[in-house]
PDB file of C-alpha atoms in Angstrom:
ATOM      1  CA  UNK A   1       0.000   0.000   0.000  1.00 89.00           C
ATOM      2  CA  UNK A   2       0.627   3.986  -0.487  1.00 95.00           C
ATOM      3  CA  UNK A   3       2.506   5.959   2.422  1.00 97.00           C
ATOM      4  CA  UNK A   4       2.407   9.545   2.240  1.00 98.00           C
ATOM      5  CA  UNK A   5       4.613  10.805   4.758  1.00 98.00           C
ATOM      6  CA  UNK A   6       5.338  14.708   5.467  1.00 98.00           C
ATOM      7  CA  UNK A   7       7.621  16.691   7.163  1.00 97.00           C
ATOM      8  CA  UNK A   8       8.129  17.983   9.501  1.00 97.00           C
ATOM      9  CA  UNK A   9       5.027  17.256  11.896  1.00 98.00           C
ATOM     10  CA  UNK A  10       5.387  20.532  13.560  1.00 98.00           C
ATOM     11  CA  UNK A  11       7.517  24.193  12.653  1.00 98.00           C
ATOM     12  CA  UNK A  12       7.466  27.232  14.420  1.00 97.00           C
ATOM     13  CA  UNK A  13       7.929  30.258  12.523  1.00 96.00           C
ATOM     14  CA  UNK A  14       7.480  34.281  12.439  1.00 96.00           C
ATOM     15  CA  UNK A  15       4.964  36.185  10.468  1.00 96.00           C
ATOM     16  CA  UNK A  16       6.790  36.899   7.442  1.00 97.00           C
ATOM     17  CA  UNK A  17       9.244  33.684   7.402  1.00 97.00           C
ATOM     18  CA  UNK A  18       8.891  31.586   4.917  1.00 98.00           C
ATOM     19  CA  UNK A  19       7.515  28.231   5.574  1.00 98.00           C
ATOM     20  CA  UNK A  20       8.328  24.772   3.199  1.00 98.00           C
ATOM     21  CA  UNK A  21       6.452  21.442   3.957  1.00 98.00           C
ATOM     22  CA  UNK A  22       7.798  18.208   2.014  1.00 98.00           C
ATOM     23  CA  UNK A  23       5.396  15.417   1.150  1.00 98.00           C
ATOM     24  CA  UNK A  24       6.778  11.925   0.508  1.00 98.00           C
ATOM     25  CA  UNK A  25       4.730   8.996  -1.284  1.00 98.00           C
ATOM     26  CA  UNK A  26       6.365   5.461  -1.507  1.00 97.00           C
ATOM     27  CA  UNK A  27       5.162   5.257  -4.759  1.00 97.00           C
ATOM     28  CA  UNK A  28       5.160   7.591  -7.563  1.00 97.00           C
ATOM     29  CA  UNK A  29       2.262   9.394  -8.055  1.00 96.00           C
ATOM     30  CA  UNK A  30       2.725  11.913 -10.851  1.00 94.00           C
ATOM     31  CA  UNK A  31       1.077  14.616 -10.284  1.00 95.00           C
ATOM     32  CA  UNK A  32      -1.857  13.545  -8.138  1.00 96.00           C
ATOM     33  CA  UNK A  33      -1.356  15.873  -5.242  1.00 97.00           C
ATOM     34  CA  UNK A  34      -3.010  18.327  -3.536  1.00 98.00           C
ATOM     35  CA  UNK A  35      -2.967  20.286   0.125  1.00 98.00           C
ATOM     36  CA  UNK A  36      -5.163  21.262   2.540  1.00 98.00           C
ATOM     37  CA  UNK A  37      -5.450  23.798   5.380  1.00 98.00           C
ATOM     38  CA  UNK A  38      -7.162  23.026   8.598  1.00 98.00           C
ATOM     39  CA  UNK A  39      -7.588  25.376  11.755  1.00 98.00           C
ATOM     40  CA  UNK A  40      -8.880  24.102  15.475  1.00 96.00           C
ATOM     41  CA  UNK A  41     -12.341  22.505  15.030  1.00 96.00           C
ATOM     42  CA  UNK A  42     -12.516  23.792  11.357  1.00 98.00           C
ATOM     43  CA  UNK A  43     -12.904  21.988   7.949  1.00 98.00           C
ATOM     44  CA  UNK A  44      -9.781  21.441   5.648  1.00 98.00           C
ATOM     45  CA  UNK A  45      -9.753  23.649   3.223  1.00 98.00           C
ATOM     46  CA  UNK A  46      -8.086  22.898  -0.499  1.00 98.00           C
ATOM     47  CA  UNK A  47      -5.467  25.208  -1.282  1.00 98.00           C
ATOM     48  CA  UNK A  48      -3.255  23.307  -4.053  1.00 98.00           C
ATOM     49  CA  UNK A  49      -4.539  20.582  -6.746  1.00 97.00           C
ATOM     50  CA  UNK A  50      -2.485  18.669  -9.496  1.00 97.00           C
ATOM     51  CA  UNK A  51       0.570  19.745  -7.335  1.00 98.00           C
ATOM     52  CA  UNK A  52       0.829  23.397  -8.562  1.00 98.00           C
ATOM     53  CA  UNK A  53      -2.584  24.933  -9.434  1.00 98.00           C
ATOM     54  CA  UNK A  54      -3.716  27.402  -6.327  1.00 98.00           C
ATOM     55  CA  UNK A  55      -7.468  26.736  -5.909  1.00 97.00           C
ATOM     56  CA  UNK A  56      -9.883  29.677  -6.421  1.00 96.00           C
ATOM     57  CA  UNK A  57      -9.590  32.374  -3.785  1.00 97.00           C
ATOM     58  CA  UNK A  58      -6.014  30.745  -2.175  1.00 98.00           C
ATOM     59  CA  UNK A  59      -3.619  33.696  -2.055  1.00 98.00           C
ATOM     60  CA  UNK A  60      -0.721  33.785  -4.249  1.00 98.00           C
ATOM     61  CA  UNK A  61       2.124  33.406  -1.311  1.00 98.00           C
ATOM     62  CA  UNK A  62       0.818  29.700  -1.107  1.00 98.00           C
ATOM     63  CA  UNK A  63       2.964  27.557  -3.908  1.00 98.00           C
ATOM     64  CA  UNK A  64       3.358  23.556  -4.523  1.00 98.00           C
ATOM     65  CA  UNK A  65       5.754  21.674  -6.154  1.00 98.00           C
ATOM     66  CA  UNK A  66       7.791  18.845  -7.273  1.00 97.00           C
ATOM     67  CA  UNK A  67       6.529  15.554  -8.881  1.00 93.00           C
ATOM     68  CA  UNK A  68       7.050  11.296  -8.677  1.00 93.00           C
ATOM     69  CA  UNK A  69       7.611  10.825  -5.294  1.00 97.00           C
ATOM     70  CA  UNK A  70       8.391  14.231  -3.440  1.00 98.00           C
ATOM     71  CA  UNK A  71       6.640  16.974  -3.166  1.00 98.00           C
ATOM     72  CA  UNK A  72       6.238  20.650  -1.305  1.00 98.00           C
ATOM     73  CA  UNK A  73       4.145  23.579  -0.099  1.00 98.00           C
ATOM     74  CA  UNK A  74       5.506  26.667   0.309  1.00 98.00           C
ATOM     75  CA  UNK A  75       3.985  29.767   2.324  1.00 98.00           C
ATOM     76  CA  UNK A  76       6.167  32.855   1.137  1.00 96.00           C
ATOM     77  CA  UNK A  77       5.719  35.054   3.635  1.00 95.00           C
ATOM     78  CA  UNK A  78       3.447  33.748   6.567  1.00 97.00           C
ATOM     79  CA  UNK A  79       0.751  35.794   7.895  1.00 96.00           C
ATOM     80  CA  UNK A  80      -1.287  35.440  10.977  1.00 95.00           C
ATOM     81  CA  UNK A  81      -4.209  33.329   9.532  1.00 96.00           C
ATOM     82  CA  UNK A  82      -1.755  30.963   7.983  1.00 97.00           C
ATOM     83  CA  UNK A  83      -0.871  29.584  11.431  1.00 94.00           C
ATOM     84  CA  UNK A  84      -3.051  25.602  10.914  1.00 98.00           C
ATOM     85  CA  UNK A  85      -2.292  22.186  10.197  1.00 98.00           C
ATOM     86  CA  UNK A  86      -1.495  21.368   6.786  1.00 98.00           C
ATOM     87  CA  UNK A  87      -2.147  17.969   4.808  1.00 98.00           C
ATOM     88  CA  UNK A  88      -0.804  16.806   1.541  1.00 98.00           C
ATOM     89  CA  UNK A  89      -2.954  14.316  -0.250  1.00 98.00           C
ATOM     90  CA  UNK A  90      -2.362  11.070  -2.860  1.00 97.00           C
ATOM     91  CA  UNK A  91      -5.013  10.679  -5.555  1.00 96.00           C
ATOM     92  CA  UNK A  92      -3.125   8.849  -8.021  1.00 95.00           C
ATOM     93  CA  UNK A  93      -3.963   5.269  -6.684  1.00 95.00           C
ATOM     94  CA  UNK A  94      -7.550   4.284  -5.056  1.00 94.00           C
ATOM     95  CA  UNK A  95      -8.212   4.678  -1.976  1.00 95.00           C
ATOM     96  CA  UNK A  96      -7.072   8.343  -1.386  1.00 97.00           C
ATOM     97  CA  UNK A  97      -4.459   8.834   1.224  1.00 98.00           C
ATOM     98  CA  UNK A  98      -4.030  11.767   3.125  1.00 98.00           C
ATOM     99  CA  UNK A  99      -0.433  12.307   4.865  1.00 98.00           C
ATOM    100  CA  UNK A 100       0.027  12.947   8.871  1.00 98.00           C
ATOM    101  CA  UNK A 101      -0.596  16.368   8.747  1.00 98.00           C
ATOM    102  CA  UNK A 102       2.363  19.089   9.649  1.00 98.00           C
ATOM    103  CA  UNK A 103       1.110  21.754  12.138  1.00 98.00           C
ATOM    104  CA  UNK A 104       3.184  25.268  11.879  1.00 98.00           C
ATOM    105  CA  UNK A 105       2.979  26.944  14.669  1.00 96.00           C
ATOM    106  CA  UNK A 106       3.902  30.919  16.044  1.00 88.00           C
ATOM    107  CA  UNK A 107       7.036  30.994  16.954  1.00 89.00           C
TER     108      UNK A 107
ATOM    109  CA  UNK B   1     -22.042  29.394  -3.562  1.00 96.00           C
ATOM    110  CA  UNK B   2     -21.853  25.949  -3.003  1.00 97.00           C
ATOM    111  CA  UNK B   3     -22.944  24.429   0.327  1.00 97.00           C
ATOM    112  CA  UNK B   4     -22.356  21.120   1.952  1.00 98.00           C
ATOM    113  CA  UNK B   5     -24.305  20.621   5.407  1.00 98.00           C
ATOM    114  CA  UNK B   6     -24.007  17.369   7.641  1.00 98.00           C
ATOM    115  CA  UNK B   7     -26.856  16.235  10.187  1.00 98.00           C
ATOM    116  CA  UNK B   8     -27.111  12.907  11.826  1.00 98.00           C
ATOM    117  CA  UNK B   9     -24.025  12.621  14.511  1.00 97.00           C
ATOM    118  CA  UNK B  10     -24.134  11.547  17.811  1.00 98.00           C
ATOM    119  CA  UNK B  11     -23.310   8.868  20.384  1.00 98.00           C
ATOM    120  CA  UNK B  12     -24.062   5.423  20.456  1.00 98.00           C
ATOM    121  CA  UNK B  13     -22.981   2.433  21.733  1.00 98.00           C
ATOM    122  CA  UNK B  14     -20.736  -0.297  20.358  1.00 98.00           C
ATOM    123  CA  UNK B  15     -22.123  -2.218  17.388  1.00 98.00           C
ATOM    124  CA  UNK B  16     -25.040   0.384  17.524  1.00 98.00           C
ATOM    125  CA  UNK B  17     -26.089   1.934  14.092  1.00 98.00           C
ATOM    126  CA  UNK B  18     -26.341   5.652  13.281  1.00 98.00           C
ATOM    127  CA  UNK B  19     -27.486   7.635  10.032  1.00 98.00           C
ATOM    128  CA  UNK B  20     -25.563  10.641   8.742  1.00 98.00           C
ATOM    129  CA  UNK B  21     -27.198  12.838   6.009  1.00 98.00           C
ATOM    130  CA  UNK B  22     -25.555  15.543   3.789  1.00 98.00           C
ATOM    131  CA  UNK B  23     -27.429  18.102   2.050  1.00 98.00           C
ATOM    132  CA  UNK B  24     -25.615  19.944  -0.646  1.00 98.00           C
ATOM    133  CA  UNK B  25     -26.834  22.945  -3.027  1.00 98.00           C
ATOM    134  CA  UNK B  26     -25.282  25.872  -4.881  1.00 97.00           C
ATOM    135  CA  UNK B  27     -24.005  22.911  -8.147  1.00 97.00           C
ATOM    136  CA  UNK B  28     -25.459  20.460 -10.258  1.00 97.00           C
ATOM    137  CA  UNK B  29     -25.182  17.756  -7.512  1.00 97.00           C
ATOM    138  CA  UNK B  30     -25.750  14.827  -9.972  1.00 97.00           C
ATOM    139  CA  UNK B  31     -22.332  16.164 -11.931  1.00 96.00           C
ATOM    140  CA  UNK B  32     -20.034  14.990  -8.829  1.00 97.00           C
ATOM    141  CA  UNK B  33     -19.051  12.517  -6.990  1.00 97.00           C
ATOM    142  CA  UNK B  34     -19.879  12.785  -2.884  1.00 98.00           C
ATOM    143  CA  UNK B  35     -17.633  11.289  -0.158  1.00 98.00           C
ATOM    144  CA  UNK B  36     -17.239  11.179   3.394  1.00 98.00           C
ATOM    145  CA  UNK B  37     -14.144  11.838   4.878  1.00 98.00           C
ATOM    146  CA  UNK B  38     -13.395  11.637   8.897  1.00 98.00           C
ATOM    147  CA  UNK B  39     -11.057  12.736  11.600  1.00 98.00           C
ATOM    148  CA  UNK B  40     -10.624  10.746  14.513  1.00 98.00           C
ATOM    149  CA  UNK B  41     -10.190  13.000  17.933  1.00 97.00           C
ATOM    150  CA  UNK B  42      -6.652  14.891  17.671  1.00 96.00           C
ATOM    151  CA  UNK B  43      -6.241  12.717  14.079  1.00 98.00           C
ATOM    152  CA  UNK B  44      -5.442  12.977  10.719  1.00 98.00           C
ATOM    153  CA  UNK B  45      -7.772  12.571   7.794  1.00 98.00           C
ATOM    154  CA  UNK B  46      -8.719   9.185   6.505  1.00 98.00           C
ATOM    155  CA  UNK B  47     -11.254   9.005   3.454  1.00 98.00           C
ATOM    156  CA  UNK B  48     -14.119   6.643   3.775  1.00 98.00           C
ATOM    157  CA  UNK B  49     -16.524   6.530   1.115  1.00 98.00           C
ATOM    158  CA  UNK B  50     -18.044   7.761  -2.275  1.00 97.00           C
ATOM    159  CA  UNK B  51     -20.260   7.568  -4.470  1.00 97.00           C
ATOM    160  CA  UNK B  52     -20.746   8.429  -8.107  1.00 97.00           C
ATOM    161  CA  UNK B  53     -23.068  10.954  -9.576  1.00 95.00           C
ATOM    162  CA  UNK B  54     -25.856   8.468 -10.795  1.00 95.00           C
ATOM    163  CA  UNK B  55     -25.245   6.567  -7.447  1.00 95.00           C
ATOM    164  CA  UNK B  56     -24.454   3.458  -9.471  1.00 95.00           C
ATOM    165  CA  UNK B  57     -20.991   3.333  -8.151  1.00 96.00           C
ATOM    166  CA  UNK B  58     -19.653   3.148  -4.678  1.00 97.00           C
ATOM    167  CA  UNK B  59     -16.198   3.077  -2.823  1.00 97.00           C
ATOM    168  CA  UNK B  60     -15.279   2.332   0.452  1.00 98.00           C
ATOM    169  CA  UNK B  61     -12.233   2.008   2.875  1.00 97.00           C
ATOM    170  CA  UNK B  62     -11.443  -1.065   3.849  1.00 97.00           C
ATOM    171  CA  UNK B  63     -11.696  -0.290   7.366  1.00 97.00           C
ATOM    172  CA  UNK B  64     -15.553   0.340   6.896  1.00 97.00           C
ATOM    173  CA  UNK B  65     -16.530  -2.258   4.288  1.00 98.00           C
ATOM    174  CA  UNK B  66     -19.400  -3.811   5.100  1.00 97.00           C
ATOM    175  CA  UNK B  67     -20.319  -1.894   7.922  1.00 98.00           C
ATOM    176  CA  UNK B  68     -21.061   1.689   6.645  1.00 98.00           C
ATOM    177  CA  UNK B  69     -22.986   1.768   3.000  1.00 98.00           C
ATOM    178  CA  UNK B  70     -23.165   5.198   1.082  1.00 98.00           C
ATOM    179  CA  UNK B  71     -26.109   6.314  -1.005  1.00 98.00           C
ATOM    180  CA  UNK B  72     -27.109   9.326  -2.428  1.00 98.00           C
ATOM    181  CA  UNK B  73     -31.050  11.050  -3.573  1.00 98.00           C
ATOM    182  CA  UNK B  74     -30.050  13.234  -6.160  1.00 98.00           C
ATOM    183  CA  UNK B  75     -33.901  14.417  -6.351  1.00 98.00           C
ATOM    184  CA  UNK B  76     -33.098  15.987  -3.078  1.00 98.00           C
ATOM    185  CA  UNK B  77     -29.353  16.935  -3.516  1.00 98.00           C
ATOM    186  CA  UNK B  78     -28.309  14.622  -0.426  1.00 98.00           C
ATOM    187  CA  UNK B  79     -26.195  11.749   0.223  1.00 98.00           C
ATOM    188  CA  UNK B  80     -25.971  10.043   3.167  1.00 98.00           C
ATOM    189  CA  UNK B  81     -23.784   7.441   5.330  1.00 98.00           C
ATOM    190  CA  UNK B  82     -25.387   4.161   7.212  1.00 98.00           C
ATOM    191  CA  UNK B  83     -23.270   3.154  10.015  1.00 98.00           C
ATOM    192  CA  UNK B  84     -23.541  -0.136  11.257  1.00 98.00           C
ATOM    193  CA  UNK B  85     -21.785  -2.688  13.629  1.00 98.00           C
ATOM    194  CA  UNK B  86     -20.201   0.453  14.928  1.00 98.00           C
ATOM    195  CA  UNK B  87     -16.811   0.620  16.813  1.00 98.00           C
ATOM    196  CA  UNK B  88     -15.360   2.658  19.211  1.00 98.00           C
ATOM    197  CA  UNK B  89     -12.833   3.340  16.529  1.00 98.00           C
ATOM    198  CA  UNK B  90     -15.077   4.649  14.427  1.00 98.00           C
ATOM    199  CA  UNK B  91     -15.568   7.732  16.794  1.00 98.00           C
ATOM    200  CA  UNK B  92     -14.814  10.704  14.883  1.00 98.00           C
ATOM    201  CA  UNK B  93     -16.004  13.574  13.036  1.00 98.00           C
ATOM    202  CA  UNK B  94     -17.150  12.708   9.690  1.00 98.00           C
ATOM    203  CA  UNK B  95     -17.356  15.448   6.483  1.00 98.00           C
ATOM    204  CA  UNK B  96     -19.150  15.362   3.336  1.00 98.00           C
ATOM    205  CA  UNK B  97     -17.131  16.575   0.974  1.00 98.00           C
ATOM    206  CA  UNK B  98     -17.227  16.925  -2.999  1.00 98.00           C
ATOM    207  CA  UNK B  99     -14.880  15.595  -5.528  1.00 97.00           C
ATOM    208  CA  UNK B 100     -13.445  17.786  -8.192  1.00 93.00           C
ATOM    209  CA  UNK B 101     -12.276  15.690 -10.533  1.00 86.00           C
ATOM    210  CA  UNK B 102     -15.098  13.326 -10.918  1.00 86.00           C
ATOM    211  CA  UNK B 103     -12.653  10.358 -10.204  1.00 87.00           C
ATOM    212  CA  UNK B 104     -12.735   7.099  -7.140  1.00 86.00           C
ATOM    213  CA  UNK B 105      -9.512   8.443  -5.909  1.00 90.00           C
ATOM    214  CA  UNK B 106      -9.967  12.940  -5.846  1.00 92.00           C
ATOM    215  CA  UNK B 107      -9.297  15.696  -4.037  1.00 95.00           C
ATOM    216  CA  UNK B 108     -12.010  17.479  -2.233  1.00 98.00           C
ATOM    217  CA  UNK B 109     -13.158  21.188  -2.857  1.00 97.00           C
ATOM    218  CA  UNK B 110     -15.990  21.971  -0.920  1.00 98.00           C
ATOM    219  CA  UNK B 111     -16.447  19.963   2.857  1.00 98.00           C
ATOM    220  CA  UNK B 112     -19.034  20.298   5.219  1.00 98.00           C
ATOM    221  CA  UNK B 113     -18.296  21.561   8.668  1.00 98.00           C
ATOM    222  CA  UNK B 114     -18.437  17.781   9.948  1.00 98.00           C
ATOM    223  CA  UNK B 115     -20.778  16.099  12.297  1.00 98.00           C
ATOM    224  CA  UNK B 116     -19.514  14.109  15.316  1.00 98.00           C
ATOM    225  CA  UNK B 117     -20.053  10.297  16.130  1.00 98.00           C
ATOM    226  CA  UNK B 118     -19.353   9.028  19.135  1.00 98.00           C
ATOM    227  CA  UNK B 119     -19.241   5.460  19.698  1.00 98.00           C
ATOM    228  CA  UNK B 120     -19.277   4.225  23.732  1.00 97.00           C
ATOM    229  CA  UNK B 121     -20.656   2.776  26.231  1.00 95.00           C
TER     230      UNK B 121
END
């Protein structure tokens, strides 16, 4: 079976730092990716689809890459509502796998 | 704007049964595919279920087959999960959420705000 694995589970940072969480699958996966954002007792939210494309309304400082096997978000320059738990997510092979989650945190 | 709305959560007892309902609007709701998704207390997200748009077509997690069954009325733009044989593992808060790409294995756009089950005794 798939293993999506991300890194790191936790980060603190400072508003304006800029924040990079890796995604790992065991498999390849092409580019059947995406991330979410979740706050405290809140739904995830999708930010990133097809490993790159920002959904509608996600702002711009909010990036994925890579492809195959590895994979990141990237927060530019964090802001105060950007503080959540993020999750990246397989959809390449049935059933859909969501990784551990990696929580950033103010620093 | 599209809207996703769970009902149906609550607490019951080991290998009790439980119905959760999901009422969408705001899209053609026969277009997508509907799953449920669920977070386990201080957990991660594991998907559960789906369902195509004609309903002829349902997926499930191995950890629920054969207990939970999806369905879907798409004269009333609702799907909805029956839980059966419950566990105490199976305590969580479950989300509706819609597919984008129309596929078994998606990404999810829109979500509910999640109802919570509860399963003790």
């Amino acid at each position: 079976d798939i293993q999506m694995t991300q890194s790191p589970s936790s980060v603190s940072a400072s508003i304006g730092d800029r924040v990079t969480i890796t995604c790992r699958a065991s498999q390849p996966i092409s580019s059947w990716l995406a991330w979410y954002q979740q706050k405290p007792g809140k739904a995830p939210r999708l930010l990133i689809y097809a490993t790159s494309t920002l959904q509608t309304g996600v702002p711009s400082r909010f990036s994925g890459s890579g492809s195959g096997t590895e994979f990141t978000l990237s927060i530019s320059s964090l802001q105060p509502e950007d503080f959540a738990t993020y999750y990246c997510q397989q959809a390449n092979y049935f059933p859909p796998l969501f990784g551990g989650g990696t929580k950033v945190e103010i620093k | 704007e599209v809207q996703v709305a769970e009902s149906g959560g609550g607490l019951v007892q080991p290998g009790g049964s439980l119905r959760l309902s999901c009422a969408a609007s705001g899209f053609t709701f026969s277009d997508y595919v509907m799953n449920w998704v669920r977070q386990a207390p201080g957990q991660g997200l594991e998907w559960v279920s789906g369902i195509r748009g004609d309903g002829g077509t349902t997926y499930y997690a191995d950890s629920v087959k054969g207990r939970l069954t999806i369905s879907r009325d798409n004269s009333k733009n609702s799907v909805f999960l029956q839980m059966t044989s419950l566990r105490v593992e199976d305590t969580a808060v479950y989300y509706c959420a819609r597919g984008a790409a129309g596929s078994a294995s998606d990404w999810y756009d829109f979500w509910g705000q999640g109802t919570l089950v509860a399963v003790s005794s």
